[in-house]
Amino acid sequence: NYNCYRLATANNTGACDHRLSNCIAKGVVSGGATDNIFGFIDSDTTQGGTCKRWNCLAYGGNTGFASDGSAWATSNLYNYNCTGWGNEFNWQDVQICINCLSANPTFGYGFGFLATGSTGHSNNASDDNTAVGTNPRIDKVFSFVDTAARDFHLLSSDLGAKGVGLTDPGAGLFSDDIDGGTRTGSWDIGADEQGVEAPLLPSSGGLYDRTSR
């Protein structure tokens, strides 16, 4: 297994408050489903505590956002406004997803949300029929700036994710998007808030380009 970001507490002495935001995990799969490349995976089963991920993007791996499949993750692993694109499974195993966007699950079985459980999900969107929870948006078309260049900002013409998210899902935890721009009005689903202008994250090799939205 290869993990871009893994949070675990095997050596901790007590419950932890894990927080991870505004990160990008890029996977390059050469061996298909046998590679087991994870973008974000978390486990805290022995010590308790919570893990919250927001404004994160995972693309190109086997699993974008994963858990250890435990009862702990069912009610303590949160994803807010994250985007998964082009992974075999964009979300896999039990966790809570709110305002999360799944697009283009690519190879192998190709699921947007797989076995994520039934607790706490809301306002998720997918281009297949797997979006989970309250107010799911299934079989939607998303308009990104340039997926070939791995620019996953939303276009102003987007009808799949723009303006249909839950506002302030983390109850004050964050109010920005992946670029650091302030979200306003009815929030967009996914890591990007369309039309918000802010200094973009540093890019390398077309990872997340500076471009006009």
PDB file of N, CA, C and O in Angstrom, residues 4 24-32 35-39 57-65 83-90 103-107 150 152 207:
ATOM      1  N   CYS A   4      -0.554   8.756   0.482  1.00  0.00           N
ATOM      2  CA  CYS A   4      -0.069  10.139   0.435  1.00  0.00           C
ATOM      3  C   CYS A   4      -0.171  10.796   1.799  1.00  0.00           C
ATOM      4  O   CYS A   4       0.761  11.434   2.276  1.00  0.00           O
ATOM      5  N   ILE A  24      -3.543  18.445  -1.454  1.00  0.00           N
ATOM      6  CA  ILE A  24      -3.746  17.755  -2.717  1.00  0.00           C
ATOM      7  C   ILE A  24      -2.949  16.457  -2.699  1.00  0.00           C
ATOM      8  O   ILE A  24      -1.754  16.454  -2.392  1.00  0.00           O
ATOM      9  N   ALA A  25      -3.614  15.361  -3.028  1.00  0.00           N
ATOM     10  CA  ALA A  25      -2.955  14.059  -3.133  1.00  0.00           C
ATOM     11  C   ALA A  25      -3.062  13.581  -4.575  1.00  0.00           C
ATOM     12  O   ALA A  25      -4.158  13.402  -5.103  1.00  0.00           O
ATOM     13  N   LYS A  26      -1.912  13.380  -5.193  1.00  0.00           N
ATOM     14  CA  LYS A  26      -1.852  12.948  -6.584  1.00  0.00           C
ATOM     15  C   LYS A  26      -1.348  11.520  -6.650  1.00  0.00           C
ATOM     16  O   LYS A  26      -0.280  11.200  -6.141  1.00  0.00           O
ATOM     17  N   GLY A  27      -2.116  10.636  -7.271  1.00  0.00           N
ATOM     18  CA  GLY A  27      -1.690   9.258  -7.442  1.00  0.00           C
ATOM     19  C   GLY A  27      -1.336   8.978  -8.894  1.00  0.00           C
ATOM     20  O   GLY A  27      -1.913   9.542  -9.812  1.00  0.00           O
ATOM     21  N   VAL A  28      -0.355   8.108  -9.087  1.00  0.00           N
ATOM     22  CA  VAL A  28       0.011   7.642 -10.427  1.00  0.00           C
ATOM     23  C   VAL A  28      -0.026   6.126 -10.388  1.00  0.00           C
ATOM     24  O   VAL A  28       0.823   5.493  -9.766  1.00  0.00           O
ATOM     25  N   VAL A  29      -1.021   5.545 -11.023  1.00  0.00           N
ATOM     26  CA  VAL A  29      -1.238   4.104 -10.962  1.00  0.00           C
ATOM     27  C   VAL A  29      -0.659   3.456 -12.214  1.00  0.00           C
ATOM     28  O   VAL A  29      -1.003   3.821 -13.333  1.00  0.00           O
ATOM     29  N   SER A  30       0.232   2.495 -12.011  1.00  0.00           N
ATOM     30  CA  SER A  30       0.824   1.785 -13.145  1.00  0.00           C
ATOM     31  C   SER A  30       0.370   0.337 -13.219  1.00  0.00           C
ATOM     32  O   SER A  30       0.366  -0.268 -14.275  1.00  0.00           O
ATOM     33  N   GLY A  31      -0.023  -0.236 -12.064  1.00  0.00           N
ATOM     34  CA  GLY A  31      -0.389  -1.651 -12.028  1.00  0.00           C
ATOM     35  C   GLY A  31      -1.868  -1.897 -11.844  1.00  0.00           C
ATOM     36  O   GLY A  31      -2.271  -2.978 -11.435  1.00  0.00           O
ATOM     37  N   GLY A  32      -2.700  -0.875 -12.100  1.00  0.00           N
ATOM     38  CA  GLY A  32      -4.137  -1.043 -11.948  1.00  0.00           C
ATOM     39  C   GLY A  32      -4.538  -1.186 -10.502  1.00  0.00           C
ATOM     40  O   GLY A  32      -3.950  -0.583  -9.599  1.00  0.00           O
ATOM     41  N   ASP A  35      -2.154  -1.732  -7.251  1.00  0.00           N
ATOM     42  CA  ASP A  35      -1.214  -0.756  -6.698  1.00  0.00           C
ATOM     43  C   ASP A  35      -1.582  -0.316  -5.287  1.00  0.00           C
ATOM     44  O   ASP A  35      -0.715   0.016  -4.491  1.00  0.00           O
ATOM     45  N   ASN A  36      -2.875  -0.236  -4.973  1.00  0.00           N
ATOM     46  CA  ASN A  36      -3.356   0.192  -3.661  1.00  0.00           C
ATOM     47  C   ASN A  36      -2.783   1.545  -3.251  1.00  0.00           C
ATOM     48  O   ASN A  36      -2.171   1.698  -2.202  1.00  0.00           O
ATOM     49  N   ILE A  37      -2.978   2.537  -4.082  1.00  0.00           N
ATOM     50  CA  ILE A  37      -2.529   3.894  -3.800  1.00  0.00           C
ATOM     51  C   ILE A  37      -3.689   4.669  -3.176  1.00  0.00           C
ATOM     52  O   ILE A  37      -4.750   4.822  -3.782  1.00  0.00           O
ATOM     53  N   PHE A  38      -3.483   5.148  -1.939  1.00  0.00           N
ATOM     54  CA  PHE A  38      -4.496   5.902  -1.213  1.00  0.00           C
ATOM     55  C   PHE A  38      -4.089   7.371  -1.157  1.00  0.00           C
ATOM     56  O   PHE A  38      -2.943   7.697  -0.861  1.00  0.00           O
ATOM     57  N   GLY A  39      -5.055   8.258  -1.394  1.00  0.00           N
ATOM     58  CA  GLY A  39      -4.783   9.676  -1.216  1.00  0.00           C
ATOM     59  C   GLY A  39      -4.787  10.052   0.248  1.00  0.00           C
ATOM     60  O   GLY A  39      -3.783  10.484   0.800  1.00  0.00           O
ATOM     61  N   LEU A  57      -8.226  17.622  -2.112  1.00  0.00           N
ATOM     62  CA  LEU A  57      -8.405  17.081  -3.449  1.00  0.00           C
ATOM     63  C   LEU A  57      -7.549  15.837  -3.593  1.00  0.00           C
ATOM     64  O   LEU A  57      -6.372  15.846  -3.246  1.00  0.00           O
ATOM     65  N   ALA A  58      -8.137  14.760  -4.103  1.00  0.00           N
ATOM     66  CA  ALA A  58      -7.390  13.531  -4.380  1.00  0.00           C
ATOM     67  C   ALA A  58      -7.738  13.050  -5.781  1.00  0.00           C
ATOM     68  O   ALA A  58      -8.915  12.921  -6.120  1.00  0.00           O
ATOM     69  N   TYR A  59      -6.697  12.785  -6.579  1.00  0.00           N
ATOM     70  CA  TYR A  59      -6.976  12.309  -7.929  1.00  0.00           C
ATOM     71  C   TYR A  59      -5.913  11.318  -8.391  1.00  0.00           C
ATOM     72  O   TYR A  59      -4.779  11.314  -7.921  1.00  0.00           O
ATOM     73  N   GLY A  60      -6.325  10.403  -9.274  1.00  0.00           N
ATOM     74  CA  GLY A  60      -5.385   9.539  -9.969  1.00  0.00           C
ATOM     75  C   GLY A  60      -4.944   8.286  -9.249  1.00  0.00           C
ATOM     76  O   GLY A  60      -4.109   7.547  -9.774  1.00  0.00           O
ATOM     77  N   GLY A  61      -5.473   7.999  -8.053  1.00  0.00           N
ATOM     78  CA  GLY A  61      -5.047   6.818  -7.311  1.00  0.00           C
ATOM     79  C   GLY A  61      -6.085   5.714  -7.346  1.00  0.00           C
ATOM     80  O   GLY A  61      -7.048   5.752  -8.118  1.00  0.00           O
ATOM     81  N   ASN A  62      -5.886   4.720  -6.496  1.00  0.00           N
ATOM     82  CA  ASN A  62      -6.897   3.666  -6.371  1.00  0.00           C
ATOM     83  C   ASN A  62      -8.062   4.119  -5.502  1.00  0.00           C
ATOM     84  O   ASN A  62      -9.223   3.926  -5.857  1.00  0.00           O
ATOM     85  N   THR A  63      -7.760   4.730  -4.337  1.00  0.00           N
ATOM     86  CA  THR A  63      -8.796   5.279  -3.462  1.00  0.00           C
ATOM     87  C   THR A  63      -8.415   6.700  -3.079  1.00  0.00           C
ATOM     88  O   THR A  63      -7.314   6.939  -2.589  1.00  0.00           O
ATOM     89  N   GLY A  64      -9.331   7.628  -3.276  1.00  0.00           N
ATOM     90  CA  GLY A  64      -9.052   9.016  -2.935  1.00  0.00           C
ATOM     91  C   GLY A  64      -9.113   9.265  -1.443  1.00  0.00           C
ATOM     92  O   GLY A  64      -8.157   9.735  -0.830  1.00  0.00           O
ATOM     93  N   PHE A  65     -10.262   8.935  -0.820  1.00  0.00           N
ATOM     94  CA  PHE A  65     -10.498   9.169   0.599  1.00  0.00           C
ATOM     95  C   PHE A  65     -10.959   7.857   1.220  1.00  0.00           C
ATOM     96  O   PHE A  65     -11.964   7.294   0.801  1.00  0.00           O
ATOM     97  N   THR A  83     -12.895  17.004  -2.873  1.00  0.00           N
ATOM     98  CA  THR A  83     -13.118  16.568  -4.249  1.00  0.00           C
ATOM     99  C   THR A  83     -12.269  15.344  -4.556  1.00  0.00           C
ATOM    100  O   THR A  83     -11.058  15.339  -4.308  1.00  0.00           O
ATOM    101  N   GLY A  84     -12.909  14.320  -5.083  1.00  0.00           N
ATOM    102  CA  GLY A  84     -12.207  13.150  -5.595  1.00  0.00           C
ATOM    103  C   GLY A  84     -12.454  13.028  -7.087  1.00  0.00           C
ATOM    104  O   GLY A  84     -13.607  13.104  -7.549  1.00  0.00           O
ATOM    105  N   TRP A  85     -11.381  12.850  -7.860  1.00  0.00           N
ATOM    106  CA  TRP A  85     -11.506  12.771  -9.310  1.00  0.00           C
ATOM    107  C   TRP A  85     -10.566  11.701  -9.842  1.00  0.00           C
ATOM    108  O   TRP A  85      -9.375  11.661  -9.493  1.00  0.00           O
ATOM    109  N   GLY A  86     -11.087  10.819 -10.680  1.00  0.00           N
ATOM    110  CA  GLY A  86     -10.238   9.901 -11.418  1.00  0.00           C
ATOM    111  C   GLY A  86      -9.572   8.811 -10.608  1.00  0.00           C
ATOM    112  O   GLY A  86      -8.590   8.216 -11.069  1.00  0.00           O
ATOM    113  N   ASN A  87     -10.059   8.548  -9.395  1.00  0.00           N
ATOM    114  CA  ASN A  87      -9.589   7.392  -8.638  1.00  0.00           C
ATOM    115  C   ASN A  87     -10.491   6.195  -8.964  1.00  0.00           C
ATOM    116  O   ASN A  87     -11.603   6.366  -9.447  1.00  0.00           O
ATOM    117  N   GLU A  88     -10.024   4.992  -8.664  1.00  0.00           N
ATOM    118  CA  GLU A  88     -10.911   3.845  -8.838  1.00  0.00           C
ATOM    119  C   GLU A  88     -12.128   3.981  -7.926  1.00  0.00           C
ATOM    120  O   GLU A  88     -13.265   3.792  -8.343  1.00  0.00           O
ATOM    121  N   PHE A  89     -11.875   4.319  -6.654  1.00  0.00           N
ATOM    122  CA  PHE A  89     -12.922   4.652  -5.695  1.00  0.00           C
ATOM    123  C   PHE A  89     -12.592   6.038  -5.150  1.00  0.00           C
ATOM    124  O   PHE A  89     -11.563   6.219  -4.490  1.00  0.00           O
ATOM    125  N   ASN A  90     -13.434   7.021  -5.400  1.00  0.00           N
ATOM    126  CA  ASN A  90     -13.142   8.350  -4.860  1.00  0.00           C
ATOM    127  C   ASN A  90     -13.330   8.376  -3.348  1.00  0.00           C
ATOM    128  O   ASN A  90     -12.558   9.022  -2.640  1.00  0.00           O
ATOM    129  N   ALA A 103     -16.076  12.680  -9.116  1.00  0.00           N
ATOM    130  CA  ALA A 103     -16.176  12.704 -10.566  1.00  0.00           C
ATOM    131  C   ALA A 103     -15.183  11.736 -11.201  1.00  0.00           C
ATOM    132  O   ALA A 103     -14.081  11.541 -10.692  1.00  0.00           O
ATOM    133  N   ASN A 104     -15.617  11.130 -12.281  1.00  0.00           N
ATOM    134  CA  ASN A 104     -14.751  10.333 -13.141  1.00  0.00           C
ATOM    135  C   ASN A 104     -14.017   9.206 -12.435  1.00  0.00           C
ATOM    136  O   ASN A 104     -12.810   9.029 -12.616  1.00  0.00           O
ATOM    137  N   PRO A 105     -14.700   8.379 -11.606  1.00  0.00           N
ATOM    138  CA  PRO A 105     -14.018   7.183 -11.094  1.00  0.00           C
ATOM    139  C   PRO A 105     -13.648   6.316 -12.287  1.00  0.00           C
ATOM    140  O   PRO A 105     -14.521   5.899 -13.053  1.00  0.00           O
ATOM    141  N   THR A 106     -12.364   6.028 -12.453  1.00  0.00           N
ATOM    142  CA  THR A 106     -11.861   5.725 -13.787  1.00  0.00           C
ATOM    143  C   THR A 106     -11.724   4.254 -14.134  1.00  0.00           C
ATOM    144  O   THR A 106     -12.291   3.764 -15.090  1.00  0.00           O
ATOM    145  N   PHE A 107     -10.939   3.510 -13.361  1.00  0.00           N
ATOM    146  CA  PHE A 107     -10.585   2.172 -13.801  1.00  0.00           C
ATOM    147  C   PHE A 107     -11.063   1.141 -12.792  1.00  0.00           C
ATOM    148  O   PHE A 107     -11.617   1.480 -11.748  1.00  0.00           O
ATOM    149  N   ARG A 150      -5.333  18.994 -15.046  1.00  0.00           N
ATOM    150  CA  ARG A 150      -5.587  18.782 -13.626  1.00  0.00           C
ATOM    151  C   ARG A 150      -5.944  20.085 -12.906  1.00  0.00           C
ATOM    152  O   ARG A 150      -5.539  20.328 -11.774  1.00  0.00           O
ATOM    153  N   PHE A 152      -9.010  21.655 -11.380  1.00  0.00           N
ATOM    154  CA  PHE A 152     -10.352  21.262 -10.976  1.00  0.00           C
ATOM    155  C   PHE A 152     -11.162  22.407 -10.379  1.00  0.00           C
ATOM    156  O   PHE A 152     -12.111  22.186  -9.624  1.00  0.00           O
ATOM    157  N   LEU A 207      -0.180  20.512 -11.731  1.00  0.00           N
ATOM    158  CA  LEU A 207      -0.935  19.888 -10.642  1.00  0.00           C
ATOM    159  C   LEU A 207      -2.191  20.663 -10.303  1.00  0.00           C
ATOM    160  O   LEU A 207      -3.259  20.123 -10.160  1.00  0.00           O
TER     161      LEU A 207
END
